[in-house]
mmCIF file of C-alpha atoms in Angstrom:
data_model
loop_
_atom_site.group_PDB
_atom_site.id
_atom_site.type_symbol
_atom_site.label_atom_id
_atom_site.label_comp_id
_atom_site.label_asym_id
_atom_site.label_seq_id
_atom_site.Cartn_x
_atom_site.Cartn_y
_atom_site.Cartn_z
ATOM 1 C CA UNK A 1 98.925 56.156 68.704
ATOM 2 C CA UNK A 2 97.596 57.418 65.379
ATOM 3 C CA UNK A 3 100.346 60.023 65.182
ATOM 4 C CA UNK A 4 103.293 57.609 65.520
ATOM 5 C CA UNK A 5 104.489 55.463 62.631
ATOM 6 C CA UNK A 6 104.851 51.717 62.974
ATOM 7 C CA UNK A 7 108.365 51.020 64.211
ATOM 8 C CA UNK A 8 108.647 54.571 65.610
ATOM 9 C CA UNK A 9 109.481 55.655 69.114
ATOM 10 C CA UNK A 10 107.719 57.742 71.721
ATOM 11 C CA UNK A 11 110.107 59.246 74.257
ATOM 12 C CA UNK A 12 108.464 60.445 77.454
ATOM 13 C CA UNK A 13 110.600 62.727 79.611
ATOM 14 C CA UNK A 14 108.888 62.706 82.990
ATOM 15 C CA UNK A 15 111.062 64.261 85.709
ATOM 16 C CA UNK A 16 108.219 64.517 88.238
ATOM 17 C CA UNK A 17 106.642 61.085 87.891
ATOM 18 C CA UNK A 18 106.618 59.049 91.089
ATOM 19 C CA UNK A 19 104.073 56.357 90.236
ATOM 20 C CA UNK A 20 102.051 54.909 87.373
ATOM 21 C CA UNK A 21 98.493 56.126 86.972
ATOM 22 C CA UNK A 22 96.541 58.655 88.953
ATOM 23 C CA UNK A 23 96.405 56.969 92.361
ATOM 24 C CA UNK A 24 97.902 54.161 94.424
ATOM 25 C CA UNK A 25 95.342 51.596 93.236
ATOM 26 C CA UNK A 26 96.097 52.333 89.582
ATOM 27 C CA UNK A 27 99.814 52.209 90.313
ATOM 28 C CA UNK A 28 99.501 48.765 91.915
ATOM 29 C CA UNK A 29 97.365 47.375 89.082
ATOM 30 C CA UNK A 30 99.569 48.844 86.339
ATOM 31 C CA UNK A 31 102.624 47.297 87.988
ATOM 32 C CA UNK A 32 100.791 43.964 88.223
ATOM 33 C CA UNK A 33 99.339 43.802 84.684
ATOM 34 C CA UNK A 34 101.529 46.148 82.615
ATOM 35 C CA UNK A 35 100.923 47.828 79.262
ATOM 36 C CA UNK A 36 100.418 44.734 77.094
ATOM 37 C CA UNK A 37 97.855 45.883 74.550
ATOM 38 C CA UNK A 38 94.104 45.639 74.230
ATOM 39 C CA UNK A 39 93.646 41.871 73.751
ATOM 40 C CA UNK A 40 95.813 40.893 76.752
ATOM 41 C CA UNK A 41 94.285 43.612 78.933
ATOM 42 C CA UNK A 42 90.740 42.535 78.051
ATOM 43 C CA UNK A 43 91.662 38.908 78.723
ATOM 44 C CA UNK A 44 93.129 39.871 82.103
ATOM 45 C CA UNK A 45 89.998 41.853 82.933
ATOM 46 C CA UNK A 46 87.727 38.903 82.146
ATOM 47 C CA UNK A 47 89.589 36.750 84.631
ATOM 48 C CA UNK A 48 90.223 39.245 87.429
ATOM 49 C CA UNK A 49 87.640 40.944 89.581
ATOM 50 C CA UNK A 50 90.097 43.635 90.676
ATOM 51 C CA UNK A 51 90.288 44.864 87.070
ATOM 52 C CA UNK A 52 86.524 44.577 86.609
ATOM 53 C CA UNK A 53 86.194 46.797 89.674
ATOM 54 C CA UNK A 54 88.689 49.326 88.251
ATOM 55 C CA UNK A 55 87.611 49.976 84.673
ATOM 56 C CA UNK A 56 89.427 53.317 84.672
ATOM 57 C CA UNK A 57 92.665 51.392 85.115
ATOM 58 C CA UNK A 58 91.689 49.007 82.316
ATOM 59 C CA UNK A 59 91.141 52.018 80.036
ATOM 60 C CA UNK A 60 94.475 53.478 81.148
ATOM 61 C CA UNK A 61 96.298 50.209 80.376
ATOM 62 C CA UNK A 62 94.760 50.117 76.906
ATOM 63 C CA UNK A 63 95.338 53.792 76.090
ATOM 64 C CA UNK A 64 98.889 53.649 77.431
ATOM 65 C CA UNK A 65 99.863 50.722 75.226
ATOM 66 C CA UNK A 66 101.492 51.094 71.821
ATOM 67 C CA UNK A 67 99.700 47.887 70.793
ATOM 68 C CA UNK A 68 103.135 46.655 69.746
ATOM 69 C CA UNK A 69 103.357 49.174 66.901
ATOM 70 C CA UNK A 70 106.111 51.397 68.285
ATOM 71 C CA UNK A 71 108.484 51.596 71.246
ATOM 72 C CA UNK A 72 107.794 53.669 74.328
ATOM 73 C CA UNK A 73 110.929 54.923 76.075
ATOM 74 C CA UNK A 74 110.138 56.352 79.499
ATOM 75 C CA UNK A 75 112.658 58.684 81.159
ATOM 76 C CA UNK A 76 111.487 59.105 84.764
ATOM 77 C CA UNK A 77 112.765 61.281 87.535
ATOM 78 C CA UNK A 78 111.822 59.027 90.438
ATOM 79 C CA UNK A 79 111.027 55.532 89.115
ATOM 80 C CA UNK A 80 113.726 52.923 88.571
ATOM 81 C CA UNK A 81 114.760 51.140 85.399
ATOM 82 C CA UNK A 82 113.189 48.000 86.848
ATOM 83 C CA UNK A 83 109.901 49.838 87.499
ATOM 84 C CA UNK A 84 109.726 51.065 83.908
ATOM 85 C CA UNK A 85 110.683 47.795 82.263
ATOM 86 C CA UNK A 86 108.342 45.769 84.488
ATOM 87 C CA UNK A 87 105.296 47.462 82.932
ATOM 88 C CA UNK A 88 106.456 46.935 79.347
ATOM 89 C CA UNK A 89 108.224 50.208 78.542
ATOM 90 C CA UNK A 90 111.860 50.783 77.678
ATOM 91 C CA UNK A 91 113.894 52.793 80.151
ATOM 92 C CA UNK A 92 115.728 55.965 79.157
ATOM 93 C CA UNK A 93 118.104 57.923 81.335
ATOM 94 C CA UNK A 94 116.503 61.321 81.986
ATOM 95 C CA UNK A 95 119.775 63.282 82.202
ATOM 96 C CA UNK A 96 121.011 61.785 78.937
ATOM 97 C CA UNK A 97 117.737 62.573 77.168
ATOM 98 C CA UNK A 98 117.801 66.148 78.497
ATOM 99 C CA UNK A 99 121.214 66.572 76.862
ATOM 100 C CA UNK A 100 119.926 65.104 73.604
ATOM 101 C CA UNK A 101 116.637 67.038 73.596
ATOM 102 C CA UNK A 102 116.882 70.474 75.223
ATOM 103 C CA UNK A 103 113.259 71.077 76.197
ATOM 104 C CA UNK A 104 114.050 74.691 77.113
ATOM 105 C CA UNK A 105 114.870 75.574 73.512
ATOM 106 C CA UNK A 106 112.663 73.193 71.496
ATOM 107 C CA UNK A 107 109.271 74.327 70.241
ATOM 108 C CA UNK A 108 106.267 72.157 69.545
ATOM 109 C CA UNK A 109 106.472 70.766 66.024
ATOM 110 C CA UNK A 110 108.918 69.078 63.683
ATOM 111 C CA UNK A 111 112.614 69.375 64.540
ATOM 112 C CA UNK A 112 115.832 68.286 62.889
ATOM 113 C CA UNK A 113 119.016 67.651 64.825
ATOM 114 C CA UNK A 114 121.724 69.318 62.768
ATOM 115 C CA UNK A 115 124.428 66.987 64.088
ATOM 116 C CA UNK A 116 122.732 63.600 63.677
ATOM 117 C CA UNK A 117 120.173 64.508 61.026
ATOM 118 C CA UNK A 118 117.450 62.948 63.170
ATOM 119 C CA UNK A 119 113.965 64.314 62.532
ATOM 120 C CA UNK A 120 111.460 64.233 65.361
ATOM 121 C CA UNK A 121 108.223 65.807 66.492
ATOM 122 C CA UNK A 122 108.419 67.572 69.849
ATOM 123 C CA UNK A 123 105.432 68.277 72.092
ATOM 124 C CA UNK A 124 106.190 70.797 74.825
ATOM 125 C CA UNK A 125 102.936 70.255 76.709
ATOM 126 C CA UNK A 126 101.621 66.706 76.231
ATOM 127 C CA UNK A 127 98.580 67.536 78.380
ATOM 128 C CA UNK A 128 97.237 69.418 75.366
ATOM 129 C CA UNK A 129 97.210 66.125 73.485
ATOM 130 C CA UNK A 130 98.275 64.883 70.110
ATOM 131 C CA UNK A 131 95.337 62.741 69.267
ATOM 132 C CA UNK A 132 95.427 62.643 65.470
ATOM 133 C CA UNK A 133 97.107 64.063 62.403
ATOM 134 C CA UNK A 134 94.723 65.211 59.642
ATOM 135 C CA UNK A 135 96.768 63.563 56.896
ATOM 136 C CA UNK A 136 96.240 60.120 58.489
ATOM 137 C CA UNK A 137 92.447 60.228 57.952
#
């Protein structure tokens, strides 16, 4: 979250995703409570034993939220538009995004689309993380 400007957009191209979270319990709870930010997630946890019993899911819901600062557009391979929007994300069509952002040719770092002039930061392997940018400290 520290690396994305207020009003920005995070586009997640996820062709292999079949559920939310790491297991079926997380998937069910994420679908039930959604990514609504820290205050709403903490409030939900206080009133629901199932969240108190699944603090890893609570952490996931908090870390996965933009806290209302920027938009998250999720482009899944196996989840529906309704699935994505029900948890608080915007839906993006994966095939359209693949045409717009050719992940086979892009390299990690700043990019500029020569046609549209759009500047964006591409991360080829998000598992490596983008936790902070030195200039924001």
